[in-house]
Amino acid sequence: MSIKTDVAKTIIGEVIHDSYGRVYGRILGFTVDSPKSVPLIWVEQKTGEVSSCPSSKITLDNDMMIVNTSWTVKSTRLSEDLRVILQKLSALHKLYNTDEIVKEAYDKIRNHYETTIHSLTQRRQILTQNAAERLEELTATAGHLEFLLAKSKLACSLGYVDEDACSLVADALRDSLKRALTEKNDAEATIDALAEVSMPPETSAPPRVKSEDASGQPILLHIKEAGL
């Protein structure tokens, strides 16, 4: 969403959550370009690290501030960016093949597009690696939460903890497990989706130049006069 300065100042100190419902951090302040432009929000994460978050990635859902950390959104955006640039490159080739643009202009625009494609290729590699690393963390987290849930149920079964306390602990653990599994599924889907993205070569071959049909060319015969 677009955040104005009069709104941004009211959310300082507010807790902000990630796409999976977990506490992401606390809003510390913001960057101002003009009275009506707040491009960045400063967030103190749970680790204590302070990061800048684009205001366009923040939404308000049922009075909850949410920063978009969805793996699905990231992979979808990358796929769409690639689809658009490939469409532009295809249109450029067609214009050049039909002699509607000169080679100098074609080369300049093509180089720009190929630079973008190279950047998207790097983005895909980084996103795939990040998703794989996060998937490993979430797999371990889900296993640990399942273990804690089993320990809690055992303590309740043995009478070490009353049923009300056991219920509160179990509900909290199930909520955390649900969030971890939701993100885990998104990370897995992201890895699969990125693997299916067809990336073109970083350097496109020049379009094939139309050649004249050899059969339509006149045949020149050089006949040496024989001496009499």
PDB file of C-alpha atoms in Angstrom:
ATOM      1  CA  MET A   1       0.000   0.000   0.000  1.00  0.00           C
ATOM      2  CA  SER A   2       1.047   3.627  -0.393  1.00  0.00           C
ATOM      3  CA  ILE A   3       1.830   5.123   3.019  1.00  0.00           C
ATOM      4  CA  LYS A   4       1.678   8.864   3.618  1.00  0.00           C
ATOM      5  CA  THR A   5       3.697  10.628   6.305  1.00  0.00           C
ATOM      6  CA  ASP A   6       0.667  11.419   8.464  1.00  0.00           C
ATOM      7  CA  VAL A   7      -0.163   7.693   8.517  1.00  0.00           C
ATOM      8  CA  ALA A   8       3.419   6.479   8.854  1.00  0.00           C
ATOM      9  CA  LYS A   9       3.995   8.431  12.052  1.00  0.00           C
ATOM     10  CA  THR A  10       1.031   6.694  13.694  1.00  0.00           C
ATOM     11  CA  ILE A  11       2.502   3.208  13.217  1.00  0.00           C
ATOM     12  CA  ILE A  12       5.889   3.864  14.833  1.00  0.00           C
ATOM     13  CA  GLY A  13       6.400   1.288  17.560  1.00  0.00           C
ATOM     14  CA  GLU A  14       3.723  -0.998  16.142  1.00  0.00           C
ATOM     15  CA  VAL A  15       4.364  -4.717  15.760  1.00  0.00           C
ATOM     16  CA  ILE A  16       4.508  -5.956  12.172  1.00  0.00           C
ATOM     17  CA  HIS A  17       3.900  -9.576  11.108  1.00  0.00           C
ATOM     18  CA  ASP A  18       5.117 -11.670   8.178  1.00  0.00           C
ATOM     19  CA  SER A  19       2.909 -13.351   5.558  1.00  0.00           C
ATOM     20  CA  TYR A  20       2.570 -16.439   7.757  1.00  0.00           C
ATOM     21  CA  GLY A  21       1.244 -14.646  10.823  1.00  0.00           C
ATOM     22  CA  ARG A  22       4.459 -14.580  12.857  1.00  0.00           C
ATOM     23  CA  VAL A  23       5.844 -11.470  14.495  1.00  0.00           C
ATOM     24  CA  TYR A  24       8.351 -10.004  12.031  1.00  0.00           C
ATOM     25  CA  GLY A  25       9.506  -7.056  14.115  1.00  0.00           C
ATOM     26  CA  ARG A  26       8.703  -3.541  15.288  1.00  0.00           C
ATOM     27  CA  ILE A  27       8.418  -0.377  13.192  1.00  0.00           C
ATOM     28  CA  LEU A  28      11.079   2.173  14.171  1.00  0.00           C
ATOM     29  CA  GLY A  29      10.609   4.928  11.603  1.00  0.00           C
ATOM     30  CA  PHE A  30      10.572   5.722   7.916  1.00  0.00           C
ATOM     31  CA  THR A  31      12.333   7.433   5.019  1.00  0.00           C
ATOM     32  CA  VAL A  32      10.619  10.487   3.544  1.00  0.00           C
ATOM     33  CA  ASP A  33      11.020  11.721  -0.043  1.00  0.00           C
ATOM     34  CA  SER A  34       8.224  14.264   0.098  1.00  0.00           C
ATOM     35  CA  PRO A  35       5.239  15.069   2.357  1.00  0.00           C
ATOM     36  CA  LYS A  36       3.254  12.464   0.441  1.00  0.00           C
ATOM     37  CA  SER A  37       5.940   9.858  -0.187  1.00  0.00           C
ATOM     38  CA  VAL A  38       7.219   7.278   2.307  1.00  0.00           C
ATOM     39  CA  PRO A  39       9.242   4.775   0.223  1.00  0.00           C
ATOM     40  CA  LEU A  40      10.857   2.863   3.094  1.00  0.00           C
ATOM     41  CA  ILE A  41       9.826   1.721   6.550  1.00  0.00           C
ATOM     42  CA  TRP A  42      12.502   0.919   9.140  1.00  0.00           C
ATOM     43  CA  VAL A  43      11.859  -2.339  10.968  1.00  0.00           C
ATOM     44  CA  GLU A  44      13.649  -3.775  13.997  1.00  0.00           C
ATOM     45  CA  GLN A  45      13.452  -7.515  13.471  1.00  0.00           C
ATOM     46  CA  LYS A  46      13.199 -10.078  16.260  1.00  0.00           C
ATOM     47  CA  THR A  47      16.931 -10.707  15.951  1.00  0.00           C
ATOM     48  CA  GLY A  48      17.615  -7.054  16.774  1.00  0.00           C
ATOM     49  CA  GLU A  49      18.722  -6.298  13.228  1.00  0.00           C
ATOM     50  CA  VAL A  50      17.295  -3.127  11.678  1.00  0.00           C
ATOM     51  CA  SER A  51      16.257  -3.365   8.032  1.00  0.00           C
ATOM     52  CA  SER A  52      14.544  -1.131   5.489  1.00  0.00           C
ATOM     53  CA  CYS A  53      11.316  -2.453   4.009  1.00  0.00           C
ATOM     54  CA  PRO A  54       9.637  -0.918   0.928  1.00  0.00           C
ATOM     55  CA  SER A  55       6.280   0.501   1.969  1.00  0.00           C
ATOM     56  CA  SER A  56       4.774  -1.171  -1.115  1.00  0.00           C
ATOM     57  CA  LYS A  57       5.387  -4.545   0.567  1.00  0.00           C
ATOM     58  CA  ILE A  58       3.333  -3.619   3.638  1.00  0.00           C
ATOM     59  CA  THR A  59      -0.403  -4.183   3.888  1.00  0.00           C
ATOM     60  CA  LEU A  60      -3.032  -3.779   6.576  1.00  0.00           C
ATOM     61  CA  ASP A  61      -5.231  -6.813   7.196  1.00  0.00           C
ATOM     62  CA  ASN A  62      -7.804  -6.716  10.016  1.00  0.00           C
ATOM     63  CA  ASP A  63      -5.778  -4.026  11.834  1.00  0.00           C
ATOM     64  CA  MET A  64      -2.626  -6.160  11.507  1.00  0.00           C
ATOM     65  CA  MET A  65       0.441  -4.728   9.778  1.00  0.00           C
ATOM     66  CA  ILE A  66       1.879  -7.355   7.427  1.00  0.00           C
ATOM     67  CA  VAL A  67       5.116  -7.336   5.418  1.00  0.00           C
ATOM     68  CA  ASN A  68       4.949  -9.528   2.346  1.00  0.00           C
ATOM     69  CA  THR A  69       7.414 -12.399   2.796  1.00  0.00           C
ATOM     70  CA  SER A  70       5.485 -14.973   0.748  1.00  0.00           C
ATOM     71  CA  TRP A  71       7.658 -17.342  -1.298  1.00  0.00           C
ATOM     72  CA  THR A  72       4.804 -17.811  -3.756  1.00  0.00           C
ATOM     73  CA  VAL A  73       4.559 -14.081  -4.432  1.00  0.00           C
ATOM     74  CA  LYS A  74       8.319 -13.856  -5.022  1.00  0.00           C
ATOM     75  CA  SER A  75       8.399 -16.707  -7.538  1.00  0.00           C
ATOM     76  CA  THR A  76       5.260 -15.481  -9.317  1.00  0.00           C
ATOM     77  CA  ARG A  77       6.717 -11.995  -9.668  1.00  0.00           C
ATOM     78  CA  LEU A  78       9.966 -13.362 -11.109  1.00  0.00           C
ATOM     79  CA  SER A  79       8.098 -15.555 -13.607  1.00  0.00           C
ATOM     80  CA  GLU A  80       5.974 -12.607 -14.701  1.00  0.00           C
ATOM     81  CA  ASP A  81       9.034 -10.348 -15.111  1.00  0.00           C
ATOM     82  CA  LEU A  82      10.646 -13.010 -17.277  1.00  0.00           C
ATOM     83  CA  ARG A  83       7.505 -13.500 -19.370  1.00  0.00           C
ATOM     84  CA  VAL A  84       7.325  -9.767 -20.094  1.00  0.00           C
ATOM     85  CA  ILE A  85      10.987  -9.385 -21.069  1.00  0.00           C
ATOM     86  CA  LEU A  86      10.842 -12.439 -23.351  1.00  0.00           C
ATOM     87  CA  GLN A  87       7.748 -11.031 -25.023  1.00  0.00           C
ATOM     88  CA  LYS A  88       9.610  -7.779 -25.650  1.00  0.00           C
ATOM     89  CA  LEU A  89      12.632  -9.640 -27.018  1.00  0.00           C
ATOM     90  CA  SER A  90      10.445 -11.661 -29.378  1.00  0.00           C
ATOM     91  CA  ALA A  91       8.772  -8.485 -30.663  1.00  0.00           C
ATOM     92  CA  LEU A  92      12.191  -6.915 -31.179  1.00  0.00           C
ATOM     93  CA  HIS A  93      13.362  -9.885 -33.275  1.00  0.00           C
ATOM     94  CA  LYS A  94      10.264  -9.680 -35.456  1.00  0.00           C
ATOM     95  CA  LEU A  95      10.751  -5.958 -36.103  1.00  0.00           C
ATOM     96  CA  TYR A  96      14.351  -6.531 -37.085  1.00  0.00           C
ATOM     97  CA  ASN A  97      13.555  -9.502 -39.313  1.00  0.00           C
ATOM     98  CA  THR A  98      11.004  -7.448 -41.217  1.00  0.00           C
ATOM     99  CA  ASP A  99      13.476  -4.583 -41.704  1.00  0.00           C
ATOM    100  CA  GLU A 100      11.406  -2.175 -39.588  1.00  0.00           C
ATOM    101  CA  ILE A 101      14.343  -1.203 -37.370  1.00  0.00           C
ATOM    102  CA  VAL A 102      18.029  -0.803 -38.171  1.00  0.00           C
ATOM    103  CA  LYS A 103      20.695  -3.111 -36.792  1.00  0.00           C
ATOM    104  CA  GLU A 104      22.284  -0.448 -34.572  1.00  0.00           C
ATOM    105  CA  ALA A 105      19.002   0.170 -32.736  1.00  0.00           C
ATOM    106  CA  TYR A 106      18.276  -3.546 -32.610  1.00  0.00           C
ATOM    107  CA  ASP A 107      21.657  -4.339 -31.039  1.00  0.00           C
ATOM    108  CA  LYS A 108      21.319  -1.583 -28.435  1.00  0.00           C
ATOM    109  CA  ILE A 109      17.829  -2.638 -27.323  1.00  0.00           C
ATOM    110  CA  ARG A 110      18.694  -6.344 -27.434  1.00  0.00           C
ATOM    111  CA  ASN A 111      21.734  -5.786 -25.204  1.00  0.00           C
ATOM    112  CA  HIS A 112      19.520  -3.989 -22.687  1.00  0.00           C
ATOM    113  CA  TYR A 113      17.013  -6.845 -22.677  1.00  0.00           C
ATOM    114  CA  GLU A 114      19.744  -9.449 -22.322  1.00  0.00           C
ATOM    115  CA  THR A 115      21.162  -7.583 -19.324  1.00  0.00           C
ATOM    116  CA  THR A 116      17.721  -7.797 -17.738  1.00  0.00           C
ATOM    117  CA  ILE A 117      17.499 -11.503 -18.523  1.00  0.00           C
ATOM    118  CA  HIS A 118      20.907 -12.050 -16.922  1.00  0.00           C
ATOM    119  CA  SER A 119      19.678 -10.246 -13.795  1.00  0.00           C
ATOM    120  CA  LEU A 120      16.555 -12.414 -13.707  1.00  0.00           C
ATOM    121  CA  THR A 121      18.712 -15.524 -14.030  1.00  0.00           C
ATOM    122  CA  GLN A 122      20.695 -14.463 -10.982  1.00  0.00           C
ATOM    123  CA  ARG A 123      17.497 -13.673  -9.115  1.00  0.00           C
ATOM    124  CA  ARG A 124      16.198 -17.169  -9.832  1.00  0.00           C
ATOM    125  CA  GLN A 125      19.411 -18.780  -8.585  1.00  0.00           C
ATOM    126  CA  ILE A 126      19.400 -16.743  -5.372  1.00  0.00           C
ATOM    127  CA  LEU A 127      15.687 -17.285  -4.735  1.00  0.00           C
ATOM    128  CA  THR A 128      16.035 -21.038  -5.311  1.00  0.00           C
ATOM    129  CA  GLN A 129      18.978 -21.227  -2.918  1.00  0.00           C
ATOM    130  CA  ASN A 130      17.200 -19.148  -0.255  1.00  0.00           C
ATOM    131  CA  ALA A 131      14.049 -21.259  -0.558  1.00  0.00           C
ATOM    132  CA  ALA A 132      16.071 -24.486  -0.245  1.00  0.00           C
ATOM    133  CA  GLU A 133      17.882 -23.220   2.859  1.00  0.00           C
ATOM    134  CA  ARG A 134      14.613 -22.057   4.408  1.00  0.00           C
ATOM    135  CA  LEU A 135      12.970 -25.379   3.564  1.00  0.00           C
ATOM    136  CA  GLU A 136      15.682 -27.195   5.500  1.00  0.00           C
ATOM    137  CA  GLU A 137      15.158 -24.897   8.503  1.00  0.00           C
ATOM    138  CA  LEU A 138      11.381 -25.315   8.399  1.00  0.00           C
ATOM    139  CA  THR A 139      11.631 -29.092   8.156  1.00  0.00           C
ATOM    140  CA  ALA A 140      13.719 -29.111  11.340  1.00  0.00           C
ATOM    141  CA  THR A 141      11.386 -26.614  13.028  1.00  0.00           C
ATOM    142  CA  ALA A 142       8.281 -28.654  12.208  1.00  0.00           C
ATOM    143  CA  GLY A 143       9.935 -31.804  13.580  1.00  0.00           C
ATOM    144  CA  HIS A 144      10.915 -30.010  16.784  1.00  0.00           C
ATOM    145  CA  LEU A 145       7.393 -28.623  17.269  1.00  0.00           C
ATOM    146  CA  GLU A 146       5.919 -32.101  16.774  1.00  0.00           C
ATOM    147  CA  PHE A 147       8.337 -33.374  19.427  1.00  0.00           C
ATOM    148  CA  LEU A 148       7.335 -30.636  21.888  1.00  0.00           C
ATOM    149  CA  LEU A 149       3.656 -31.326  21.235  1.00  0.00           C
ATOM    150  CA  ALA A 150       4.190 -35.020  22.011  1.00  0.00           C
ATOM    151  CA  LYS A 151       6.088 -34.142  25.217  1.00  0.00           C
ATOM    152  CA  SER A 152       3.268 -31.803  26.263  1.00  0.00           C
ATOM    153  CA  LYS A 153       0.616 -34.463  25.708  1.00  0.00           C
ATOM    154  CA  LEU A 154       2.705 -36.972  27.662  1.00  0.00           C
ATOM    155  CA  ALA A 155       3.055 -34.593  30.614  1.00  0.00           C
ATOM    156  CA  CYS A 156      -0.694 -34.024  30.586  1.00  0.00           C
ATOM    157  CA  SER A 157      -1.381 -37.773  30.357  1.00  0.00           C
ATOM    158  CA  LEU A 158       0.846 -38.433  33.382  1.00  0.00           C
ATOM    159  CA  GLY A 159      -0.914 -35.726  35.367  1.00  0.00           C
ATOM    160  CA  TYR A 160       2.130 -33.469  35.621  1.00  0.00           C
ATOM    161  CA  VAL A 161       0.199 -30.554  34.070  1.00  0.00           C
ATOM    162  CA  ASP A 162      -3.498 -29.727  34.459  1.00  0.00           C
ATOM    163  CA  GLU A 163      -5.740 -29.973  31.408  1.00  0.00           C
ATOM    164  CA  ASP A 164      -6.217 -26.193  31.017  1.00  0.00           C
ATOM    165  CA  ALA A 165      -2.481 -25.541  30.911  1.00  0.00           C
ATOM    166  CA  CYS A 166      -1.963 -28.508  28.613  1.00  0.00           C
ATOM    167  CA  SER A 167      -4.625 -27.212  26.253  1.00  0.00           C
ATOM    168  CA  LEU A 168      -3.044 -23.748  26.124  1.00  0.00           C
ATOM    169  CA  VAL A 169       0.388 -25.212  25.370  1.00  0.00           C
ATOM    170  CA  ALA A 170      -0.990 -27.576  22.719  1.00  0.00           C
ATOM    171  CA  ASP A 171      -2.916 -24.791  20.969  1.00  0.00           C
ATOM    172  CA  ALA A 172       0.157 -22.549  20.883  1.00  0.00           C
ATOM    173  CA  LEU A 173       2.317 -25.356  19.517  1.00  0.00           C
ATOM    174  CA  ARG A 174      -0.267 -26.271  16.863  1.00  0.00           C
ATOM    175  CA  ASP A 175      -0.482 -22.644  15.718  1.00  0.00           C
ATOM    176  CA  SER A 176       3.296 -22.454  15.347  1.00  0.00           C
ATOM    177  CA  LEU A 177       3.340 -25.806  13.571  1.00  0.00           C
ATOM    178  CA  LYS A 178       0.611 -24.689  11.170  1.00  0.00           C
ATOM    179  CA  ARG A 179       2.545 -21.536  10.250  1.00  0.00           C
ATOM    180  CA  ALA A 180       5.767 -23.514   9.767  1.00  0.00           C
ATOM    181  CA  LEU A 181       4.063 -26.096   7.556  1.00  0.00           C
ATOM    182  CA  THR A 182       2.338 -23.391   5.483  1.00  0.00           C
ATOM    183  CA  GLU A 183       5.644 -21.688   4.745  1.00  0.00           C
ATOM    184  CA  LYS A 184       7.309 -25.074   4.177  1.00  0.00           C
ATOM    185  CA  ASN A 185       4.738 -25.935   1.507  1.00  0.00           C
ATOM    186  CA  ASP A 186       5.227 -22.518  -0.117  1.00  0.00           C
ATOM    187  CA  ALA A 187       9.011 -22.967  -0.159  1.00  0.00           C
ATOM    188  CA  GLU A 188       8.665 -26.404  -1.758  1.00  0.00           C
ATOM    189  CA  ALA A 189       6.238 -25.067  -4.378  1.00  0.00           C
ATOM    190  CA  THR A 190       8.610 -22.171  -5.103  1.00  0.00           C
ATOM    191  CA  ILE A 191      11.550 -24.503  -5.736  1.00  0.00           C
ATOM    192  CA  ASP A 192       9.425 -26.632  -8.075  1.00  0.00           C
ATOM    193  CA  ALA A 193       8.039 -23.590  -9.912  1.00  0.00           C
ATOM    194  CA  LEU A 194      11.473 -22.025 -10.403  1.00  0.00           C
ATOM    195  CA  ALA A 195      12.843 -25.327 -11.729  1.00  0.00           C
ATOM    196  CA  GLU A 196      10.188 -25.231 -14.454  1.00  0.00           C
ATOM    197  CA  VAL A 197      11.027 -21.675 -15.523  1.00  0.00           C
ATOM    198  CA  SER A 198      12.689 -21.848 -18.919  1.00  0.00           C
ATOM    199  CA  MET A 199      15.550 -19.369 -19.033  1.00  0.00           C
ATOM    200  CA  PRO A 200      16.878 -18.360 -22.473  1.00  0.00           C
ATOM    201  CA  PRO A 201      20.580 -18.099 -23.268  1.00  0.00           C
ATOM    202  CA  GLU A 202      22.169 -14.948 -21.901  1.00  0.00           C
ATOM    203  CA  THR A 203      23.304 -13.983 -25.392  1.00  0.00           C
ATOM    204  CA  SER A 204      20.746 -14.280 -28.133  1.00  0.00           C
ATOM    205  CA  ALA A 205      21.903 -15.240 -31.573  1.00  0.00           C
ATOM    206  CA  PRO A 206      21.248 -12.615 -34.225  1.00  0.00           C
ATOM    207  CA  PRO A 207      18.095 -13.299 -36.226  1.00  0.00           C
ATOM    208  CA  ARG A 208      18.581 -15.218 -39.419  1.00  0.00           C
ATOM    209  CA  VAL A 209      18.947 -12.854 -42.318  1.00  0.00           C
ATOM    210  CA  LYS A 210      16.657 -13.606 -45.217  1.00  0.00           C
ATOM    211  CA  SER A 211      18.592 -15.020 -48.136  1.00  0.00           C
ATOM    212  CA  GLU A 212      17.670 -14.894 -51.775  1.00  0.00           C
ATOM    213  CA  ASP A 213      16.567 -18.121 -53.366  1.00  0.00           C
ATOM    214  CA  ALA A 214      19.529 -19.399 -55.325  1.00  0.00           C
ATOM    215  CA  SER A 215      17.247 -20.747 -58.034  1.00  0.00           C
ATOM    216  CA  GLY A 216      16.076 -17.230 -58.790  1.00  0.00           C
ATOM    217  CA  GLN A 217      19.571 -15.939 -59.534  1.00  0.00           C
ATOM    218  CA  PRO A 218      20.812 -15.736 -63.103  1.00  0.00           C
ATOM    219  CA  ILE A 219      23.461 -18.253 -64.027  1.00  0.00           C
ATOM    220  CA  LEU A 220      26.552 -16.761 -65.608  1.00  0.00           C
ATOM    221  CA  LEU A 221      28.519 -18.972 -67.914  1.00  0.00           C
ATOM    222  CA  HIS A 222      32.049 -18.049 -68.821  1.00  0.00           C
ATOM    223  CA  ILE A 223      32.879 -19.775 -72.074  1.00  0.00           C
ATOM    224  CA  LYS A 224      36.425 -19.688 -73.319  1.00  0.00           C
ATOM    225  CA  GLU A 225      36.558 -19.482 -77.029  1.00  0.00           C
ATOM    226  CA  ALA A 226      38.348 -22.395 -78.528  1.00  0.00           C
ATOM    227  CA  GLY A 227      41.143 -21.618 -80.848  1.00  0.00           C
ATOM    228  CA  LEU A 228      40.445 -22.499 -84.484  1.00  0.00           C
TER     229      LEU A 228
END
